[in-house]
Coordinates of C-alpha atoms in Angstrom, one line a residue:
Chain A
X1 CA 0.0 0.0 0.0
X2 CA 1.9 3.1 -1.1
X3 CA 1.6 6.0 1.3
X4 CA 2.8 9.2 -0.2
X5 CA 3.7 11.7 2.5
X6 CA 2.6 15.3 2.4
X7 CA 6.1 16.4 3.4
X8 CA 8.1 15.1 0.4
X9 CA 7.9 15.0 -3.4
X10 CA 7.1 11.8 -5.3
X11 CA 7.7 10.6 -8.8
X12 CA 4.5 9.8 -10.7
X13 CA 4.6 8.1 -14.1
X14 CA 1.9 8.0 -16.8
X15 CA 1.7 8.3 -20.6
X16 CA 0.8 11.7 -22.1
X17 CA -0.3 11.6 -25.7
X18 CA 1.3 8.1 -26.0
X19 CA 4.7 9.1 -24.6
X20 CA 5.8 7.7 -21.2
X21 CA 6.5 10.6 -18.8
X22 CA 7.5 10.9 -15.2
X23 CA 7.2 14.0 -13.1
X24 CA 8.0 15.0 -9.5
X25 CA 5.0 16.2 -7.6
X26 CA 3.6 16.7 -4.1
X27 CA 0.8 14.4 -3.1
X28 CA -1.5 17.4 -3.3
X29 CA -0.4 18.5 -6.8
X30 CA -3.3 18.7 -9.3
X31 CA -2.9 17.1 -12.7
X32 CA -3.3 20.5 -14.3
X33 CA -0.2 21.7 -12.5
X34 CA 1.8 18.5 -13.1
X35 CA 1.2 18.9 -16.8
X36 CA 1.8 22.7 -16.9
X37 CA 4.5 23.2 -14.4
X38 CA 6.0 19.8 -14.2
X39 CA 6.1 18.9 -17.9
X40 CA 5.8 22.4 -19.4
X41 CA 2.6 21.4 -21.3
X42 CA 0.7 24.6 -21.0
X43 CA -2.0 23.7 -23.6
X44 CA -4.3 22.5 -20.7
X45 CA -5.7 25.6 -19.2
X46 CA -6.6 26.5 -15.6
X47 CA -9.8 28.5 -15.2
X48 CA -12.0 28.1 -12.1
X49 CA -10.0 25.3 -10.5
X50 CA -13.1 23.7 -9.0
X51 CA -14.5 21.7 -11.9
X52 CA -17.1 24.1 -13.3
X53 CA -15.6 26.0 -16.3
X54 CA -14.2 23.0 -18.2
X55 CA -11.0 24.6 -19.6
X56 CA -8.8 22.0 -17.9
X57 CA -10.6 19.0 -19.5
X58 CA -8.3 16.2 -20.6
X59 CA -8.9 12.5 -21.5
X60 CA -7.9 10.0 -18.8
X61 CA -8.0 6.3 -20.0
X62 CA -10.3 7.4 -22.8
X63 CA -12.8 9.3 -20.7
X64 CA -13.3 13.0 -20.2
X65 CA -11.9 14.4 -17.0
X66 CA -11.4 17.6 -15.2
X67 CA -7.6 17.8 -14.7
X68 CA -8.2 20.3 -11.9
X69 CA -10.2 17.7 -10.0
X70 CA -7.6 15.0 -10.4
X71 CA -4.6 14.5 -8.2
X72 CA -1.4 13.8 -10.2
X73 CA -0.6 10.9 -7.9
X74 CA -4.0 9.4 -8.6
X75 CA -3.2 9.3 -12.3
X76 CA -0.2 6.9 -11.8
X77 CA -0.1 4.5 -14.7
X78 CA -3.0 6.2 -16.6
X79 CA -3.2 7.1 -20.3
X80 CA -3.6 10.8 -20.5
X81 CA -4.4 12.8 -23.6
X82 CA -4.1 16.6 -23.8
X83 CA -4.7 19.2 -26.5
X84 CA -1.1 18.9 -27.5
X85 CA -1.9 15.5 -28.9
X86 CA -4.5 16.7 -31.4
X87 CA -2.3 18.3 -34.0
X88 CA -1.1 16.2 -37.0
X89 CA 2.4 17.7 -36.6
X90 CA 4.0 21.1 -36.0
X91 CA 1.8 23.7 -37.7
X92 CA -0.7 21.1 -38.9
X93 CA -4.1 21.1 -37.3
X94 CA -6.1 18.0 -36.6
X95 CA -9.5 17.5 -38.2
X96 CA -11.4 18.9 -35.2
X97 CA -9.1 21.8 -34.7
X98 CA -9.3 22.7 -38.4
X99 CA -13.1 22.6 -38.2
X100 CA -12.9 25.1 -35.2
X101 CA -10.8 27.4 -37.4
X102 CA -13.2 27.2 -40.4
X103 CA -16.3 27.9 -38.2
X104 CA -14.7 30.6 -36.0
X105 CA -15.5 28.4 -33.0
X106 CA -13.1 30.3 -30.8
X107 CA -12.2 33.9 -30.2
X108 CA -10.0 34.4 -27.1
X109 CA -9.3 30.6 -27.1
X110 CA -9.1 30.2 -23.3
X111 CA -11.8 27.5 -23.1
X112 CA -10.9 25.9 -26.4
X113 CA -8.4 23.3 -25.2
X114 CA -10.9 21.8 -22.9
X115 CA -13.8 21.8 -25.4
X116 CA -11.5 20.2 -28.0
X117 CA -10.6 17.4 -25.6
X118 CA -14.3 16.8 -24.6
X119 CA -15.3 16.6 -28.2
X120 CA -12.4 14.5 -29.3
X121 CA -13.1 12.0 -26.6
X122 CA -16.8 12.0 -27.3
X123 CA -16.4 11.6 -31.1
X124 CA -14.1 8.6 -30.7
X125 CA -17.0 6.8 -29.0
X126 CA -19.9 8.4 -30.8
X127 CA -18.9 9.1 -34.4
X128 CA -22.4 10.2 -35.6
X129 CA -23.6 12.5 -32.9
X130 CA -26.8 14.6 -33.0
X131 CA -26.8 18.3 -32.5
X132 CA -28.5 17.8 -29.1
X133 CA -25.9 15.3 -27.9
X134 CA -23.1 17.7 -28.8
X135 CA -24.9 20.5 -27.0
X136 CA -25.0 18.3 -23.8
X137 CA -21.3 17.6 -24.1
X138 CA -20.4 21.3 -24.6
X139 CA -22.8 22.0 -21.7
X140 CA -19.9 21.0 -19.5
X141 CA -17.9 24.0 -20.6
X142 CA -18.1 27.7 -20.3
X143 CA -17.3 29.9 -23.3
X144 CA -18.0 33.6 -23.0
X145 CA -17.0 34.5 -26.6
X146 CA -18.7 32.4 -29.1
X147 CA -22.3 31.8 -27.9
X148 CA -21.6 28.1 -28.6
X149 CA -23.4 27.9 -32.0
X150 CA -20.1 27.9 -34.0
X151 CA -18.7 25.3 -31.7
X152 CA -21.6 22.9 -32.3
X153 CA -21.3 23.6 -36.1
X154 CA -17.6 22.8 -36.0
X155 CA -18.1 19.6 -34.1
X156 CA -20.8 18.4 -36.5
X157 CA -18.6 19.3 -39.4
X158 CA -15.6 17.5 -37.9
X159 CA -17.7 14.4 -37.1
X160 CA -18.9 14.2 -40.7
X161 CA -15.3 14.6 -42.0
X162 CA -14.0 11.9 -39.5
X163 CA -16.7 9.5 -40.8
X164 CA -15.5 10.2 -44.3
X165 CA -18.7 11.9 -45.3
X166 CA -16.9 15.0 -46.6
X167 CA -13.5 16.3 -47.2
X168 CA -11.8 19.6 -46.6
X169 CA -8.5 20.5 -48.1
X170 CA -5.9 20.2 -45.4
X171 CA -5.3 23.6 -43.9
X172 CA -1.9 24.9 -43.2
X173 CA -0.8 27.3 -40.5
X174 CA -0.5 31.0 -41.4
X175 CA 3.0 32.0 -42.3
Chain B
X1 CA -6.9 27.5 -5.3
X2 CA -4.7 24.5 -4.6
X3 CA -5.5 21.8 -2.0
X4 CA -3.8 22.0 1.4
X5 CA -1.1 19.3 2.1
X6 CA -2.2 15.8 2.9
X7 CA -0.7 12.2 2.9
X8 CA -2.1 10.2 0.1
X9 CA -2.7 6.5 0.3
X10 CA -3.5 4.4 -2.7
X11 CA -5.3 1.4 -1.1
X12 CA -4.7 -2.0 -2.8
X13 CA -7.2 -3.8 -0.6
X14 CA -10.3 -2.8 1.3
X15 CA -8.7 -3.8 4.6
X16 CA -5.9 -1.4 3.9
X17 CA -8.4 1.5 3.3
X18 CA -10.3 0.6 6.5
X19 CA -7.1 0.2 8.5
X20 CA -5.9 3.6 7.3
X21 CA -9.3 5.2 8.1
X22 CA -9.1 3.7 11.6
X23 CA -5.5 4.8 12.2
X24 CA -6.1 8.4 11.1
X25 CA -8.4 9.0 14.1
X26 CA -11.1 10.7 12.1
X27 CA -8.7 12.9 10.1
X28 CA -8.9 11.0 6.8
X29 CA -11.3 11.2 3.9
X30 CA -12.0 8.6 1.3
X31 CA -11.2 9.7 -2.2
X32 CA -13.3 8.1 -4.9
X33 CA -14.2 10.0 -8.1
X34 CA -13.3 13.3 -6.4
X35 CA -16.0 15.4 -8.1
X36 CA -17.3 16.7 -4.7
X37 CA -14.3 16.3 -2.5
X38 CA -11.7 17.8 -4.9
X39 CA -13.5 21.1 -5.2
X40 CA -13.9 21.2 -1.4
X41 CA -10.1 20.6 -1.1
X42 CA -9.3 23.2 -3.8
X43 CA -11.4 25.7 -2.0
X44 CA -9.9 24.6 1.3
X45 CA -13.3 24.0 2.8
X46 CA -11.9 20.8 4.2
X47 CA -8.4 19.9 5.4
X48 CA -8.0 16.2 6.0
X49 CA -4.6 14.9 7.1
X50 CA -4.9 11.8 4.9
X51 CA -6.7 11.0 1.6
X52 CA -7.4 7.3 1.0
X53 CA -7.9 6.6 -2.7
X54 CA -10.2 3.6 -3.2
X55 CA -10.5 3.7 -7.0
X56 CA -8.1 0.8 -7.6
X57 CA -10.0 -1.7 -5.5
X58 CA -11.5 -4.4 -7.7
X59 CA -13.9 -5.4 -4.9
X60 CA -15.7 -2.0 -5.3
X61 CA -15.7 -1.7 -9.0
X62 CA -18.8 -3.6 -10.2
X63 CA -22.5 -3.1 -9.5
X64 CA -24.4 -6.3 -8.7
X65 CA -28.0 -7.6 -8.2
X66 CA -28.7 -8.9 -4.7
X67 CA -32.0 -9.7 -2.9
X68 CA -34.2 -7.3 -4.8
X69 CA -31.7 -4.5 -5.0
X70 CA -29.1 -3.1 -7.3
X71 CA -26.0 -2.8 -5.1
X72 CA -23.6 0.0 -6.2
X73 CA -20.2 -0.2 -4.5
X74 CA -18.1 2.9 -3.9
X75 CA -15.8 2.5 -6.9
X76 CA -18.6 2.6 -9.5
X77 CA -18.7 5.8 -11.5
X78 CA -21.9 7.6 -12.5
X79 CA -21.1 7.2 -16.2
X80 CA -20.7 3.4 -15.8
X81 CA -24.1 3.1 -14.2
X82 CA -25.7 5.3 -16.9
X83 CA -24.1 3.1 -19.6
X84 CA -25.6 0.0 -17.9
X85 CA -28.3 -1.0 -20.5
X86 CA -30.5 -2.7 -17.8
X87 CA -30.5 0.2 -15.4
X88 CA -33.8 1.6 -16.8
X89 CA -35.5 -1.7 -16.0
X90 CA -33.8 -2.2 -12.7
X91 CA -33.9 1.3 -11.1
X92 CA -35.9 3.5 -13.5
X93 CA -35.8 6.5 -11.1
X94 CA -32.0 6.5 -11.0
X95 CA -31.9 6.2 -14.8
X96 CA -34.1 9.3 -15.0
X97 CA -32.1 11.3 -12.5
X98 CA -28.5 10.5 -13.3
X99 CA -28.3 12.6 -16.5
X100 CA -29.0 15.6 -14.2
X101 CA -26.0 14.9 -12.1
X102 CA -23.3 17.3 -13.2
X103 CA -22.0 17.1 -16.8
X104 CA -20.7 14.2 -18.9
X105 CA -17.2 15.3 -17.9
X106 CA -17.9 15.0 -14.2
X107 CA -20.1 11.9 -14.5
X108 CA -17.1 10.2 -16.2
X109 CA -15.3 10.4 -12.8
X110 CA -17.8 10.9 -10.1
X111 CA -19.5 8.1 -8.1
X112 CA -23.0 7.6 -6.8
X113 CA -21.6 6.6 -3.4
X114 CA -19.5 9.7 -3.3
X115 CA -22.7 11.8 -3.8
X116 CA -24.4 10.0 -1.0
X117 CA -21.4 10.4 1.3
X118 CA -21.1 14.1 0.5
X119 CA -24.8 14.5 1.2
X120 CA -25.5 17.9 -0.5
X121 CA -29.1 18.6 0.2
X122 CA -29.7 19.4 -3.5
X123 CA -28.0 16.3 -4.9
X124 CA -30.0 13.9 -7.1
X125 CA -28.5 10.5 -6.0
X126 CA -29.3 11.0 -2.3
X127 CA -32.8 12.1 -3.3
X128 CA -33.4 8.9 -5.3
X129 CA -32.0 6.7 -2.6
X130 CA -34.5 8.3 -0.1
X131 CA -37.4 8.1 -2.5
X132 CA -36.8 4.4 -3.1
X133 CA -36.2 3.7 0.6
X134 CA -32.7 2.3 -0.2
X135 CA -29.9 1.5 2.1
X136 CA -26.4 2.8 2.8
X137 CA -23.9 0.0 3.6
X138 CA -21.1 1.3 5.9
X139 CA -18.0 -0.5 6.9
X140 CA -15.2 0.2 9.4
X141 CA -12.3 -2.0 10.4
X142 CA -14.3 -3.6 13.1
X143 CA -17.8 -3.9 11.7
X144 CA -20.3 -3.5 8.8
X145 CA -23.7 -2.1 9.2
X146 CA -26.6 -1.0 7.1
X147 CA -28.4 2.3 7.6
X148 CA -31.7 3.1 6.0
X149 CA -31.6 6.1 3.7
X150 CA -34.1 8.0 5.9
X151 CA -31.8 7.6 8.9
X152 CA -28.5 8.3 6.9
X153 CA -29.0 11.9 5.9
X154 CA -29.0 13.9 9.2
X155 CA -28.4 17.5 8.1
X156 CA -26.6 19.8 5.6
X157 CA -23.8 17.6 4.3
X158 CA -24.0 15.6 7.6
X159 CA -24.7 11.9 7.7
X160 CA -24.9 9.0 10.2
X161 CA -21.5 7.7 9.0
X162 CA -19.0 7.5 11.9
X163 CA -15.5 8.9 11.3
X164 CA -13.9 5.4 11.0
X165 CA -16.5 4.2 8.5
X166 CA -16.7 4.4 4.8
X167 CA -19.7 4.1 2.5
X168 CA -18.9 0.7 1.0
X169 CA -22.0 0.6 -1.2
X170 CA -25.6 1.8 -1.7
X171 CA -28.5 -0.6 -2.3
X172 CA -31.3 0.7 -4.5
X173 CA -34.5 -1.4 -4.5
X174 CA -35.4 -2.8 -7.9
X175 CA -38.4 -1.7 -9.8
X176 CA -41.6 -3.2 -8.4
X177 CA -44.5 -4.2 -10.7
X178 CA -47.4 -1.8 -10.4
X179 CA -45.2 1.1 -9.2
X180 CA -44.5 4.2 -11.2
X181 CA -41.3 6.4 -10.8
X182 CA -40.7 9.9 -11.9
X183 CA -38.0 12.6 -11.4
X184 CA -37.8 16.3 -12.2
X185 CA -35.7 19.3 -11.2
X186 CA -35.3 23.0 -11.8
X187 CA -31.8 24.5 -11.8
X188 CA -30.3 27.7 -13.3
X189 CA -28.3 25.6 -15.8
X190 CA -28.4 21.9 -16.6
X191 CA -25.7 20.3 -14.4
X192 CA -25.9 22.8 -11.6
X193 CA -27.2 21.7 -8.2
X194 CA -31.0 21.8 -8.2
X195 CA -32.9 24.7 -6.8
X196 CA -35.6 22.1 -6.2
X197 CA -35.6 18.4 -7.2
X198 CA -38.5 16.1 -6.8
X199 CA -38.8 12.3 -7.1
X200 CA -42.0 10.3 -6.8
X201 CA -43.0 6.7 -6.5
X202 CA -46.6 5.7 -6.8
X203 CA -48.1 2.2 -6.3
X204 CA -51.6 1.0 -5.6
X205 CA -51.5 2.1 -1.9
X206 CA -49.6 5.3 -1.6
X207 CA -47.7 8.2 -3.1
X208 CA -44.1 8.8 -1.9
X209 CA -42.7 12.2 -2.7
X210 CA -39.1 13.1 -2.0
X211 CA -37.8 16.7 -2.3
X212 CA -34.3 18.0 -2.5
X213 CA -32.9 21.5 -2.4
X214 CA -35.3 22.9 0.1
X215 CA -34.7 21.5 3.6
X216 CA -31.2 20.8 5.0
X217 CA -31.4 17.2 3.7
X218 CA -33.5 15.3 1.2
X219 CA -36.9 14.8 2.7
X220 CA -39.7 12.4 1.8
X221 CA -43.4 12.2 2.7
X222 CA -45.8 9.4 2.2
X223 CA -49.3 10.4 1.1
X224 CA -52.5 8.4 0.4
X225 CA -53.6 8.2 -3.2
X226 CA -55.0 11.7 -3.3
X227 CA -55.9 13.8 -6.3
X228 CA -57.5 17.1 -7.1
X229 CA -57.6 19.8 -4.4
X230 CA -56.8 17.2 -1.7
X231 CA -53.5 16.6 -3.4
X232 CA -52.9 20.3 -3.8
X233 CA -53.5 20.8 -0.1
X234 CA -51.1 18.0 0.8
X235 CA -48.4 19.4 -1.5
X236 CA -48.9 22.9 0.0
X237 CA -48.6 21.6 3.5
X238 CA -45.4 19.7 2.6
X239 CA -44.0 22.7 0.9
X240 CA -44.5 24.8 4.0
X241 CA -43.2 22.1 6.3
X242 CA -39.9 21.9 4.5
X243 CA -39.0 25.4 5.9
X244 CA -37.7 26.8 2.6
X245 CA -35.0 29.5 2.9
X246 CA -34.0 32.3 0.7
X247 CA -30.6 32.5 -1.0
X248 CA -28.9 34.0 -4.1
X249 CA -30.6 31.4 -6.4
X250 CA -34.2 31.6 -5.3
X251 CA -36.6 33.1 -2.8
X252 CA -38.4 30.8 -0.2
X253 CA -41.7 31.5 -1.9
X254 CA -40.3 30.4 -5.3
X255 CA -39.0 27.2 -3.7
X256 CA -42.4 26.4 -2.2
X257 CA -44.0 27.1 -5.6
X258 CA -41.5 24.6 -7.2
X259 CA -42.4 22.0 -4.6
X260 CA -46.1 22.3 -5.4
X261 CA -45.7 22.3 -9.1
X262 CA -42.8 19.9 -9.6
X263 CA -44.3 17.7 -6.9
X264 CA -47.6 17.5 -8.8
X265 CA -45.8 16.9 -12.1
X266 CA -43.7 13.9 -10.8
X267 CA -46.7 12.4 -9.1
X268 CA -48.8 12.7 -12.3
X269 CA -45.9 11.2 -14.3
X270 CA -45.4 8.3 -11.8
X271 CA -49.1 7.5 -11.9
X272 CA -49.0 7.5 -15.7
X273 CA -46.1 5.1 -16.0
X274 CA -47.4 2.8 -13.2
X275 CA -47.9 -0.7 -14.6

């Protein structure tokens, strides 16, 4: 029975976007801070830090999770995916990200990482979602810029593309 | 904010979790899905010396059917129960209420037993447990005991659980033939705690109406099979007896109004689907 003392730091290991990583944390360190401060992966954002706003959402073992409500030490051995894993490569957006760009589904972008991770996780299990289902998924996030409509439109568009129903020319990053 | 410092124990066996709970002398908390406890820690509303993580315990991972009840151990997540295809036949009231618990993102981690242990007076799972007259199974290092839901919730986030006990499971009575079940709530946004939530069961003998979000704990009342103005009068009396208070979300009068209207709505719906 591992007991991790409050007084010292502990090494925790998990995979992040398919890569095995280890990070030194306190027992009280949140997964958000382990990712951002420990591993320098600042794509996962910290908003309310009590599970309401959704901007810290990541995937843990294939399910959506608030990283701010997860202890890093509790994620030992887990498979974690973050927004950094969505791109096809440097400067190349993934299908969902490209749909967000086409539909202007973000303005300030603060909430976007979390929404992308919820939608990415949901679409893997539900490739043909209804507008209503997507609305419920996005209901777990706060976005104060878009009014949500373009986010739903982007998600429907990306789902169709991922099913092979339509194609968009691959978009490249601005020079 | 960030949580205060604590020792973290990842229990590998139930005995280890119970031993650690006993050894802490009342200064430990069980960590399951964390969707209620972690916000409390982040806001520093609670400062346990030890957290005991029980989510790796195989013994608590699977729901099971047992003597007329669906037994949900402490490691079962809300999403897993919602994904259970037979839930709607086994415990239709919970199947109706679970989609109202938080959001998909929190249901993926949170547990029904955690909601019961946390005992927020507005929470849906405690309300359903009370409406169905279910049980809470508590275990300490020395003994196991069963507490009826009506005796378990004793106040605002206060329960009959002793400091060295954990909620090992909840037992929800299975659907009975000839009984109808219905749930409804009003909240500012879907996924918020309810301003008022109502759950009703109706059979050939009685109406049982449980109300959350008004008193300091979920509260149920059994009524004879009334209708018309007699039912209105009974709902009005219940609404006043709950002692509604006023807060930033709603006035006491609005809460009483919701008890009357949602109460009638769920009773009507439970009557309709009784078969």
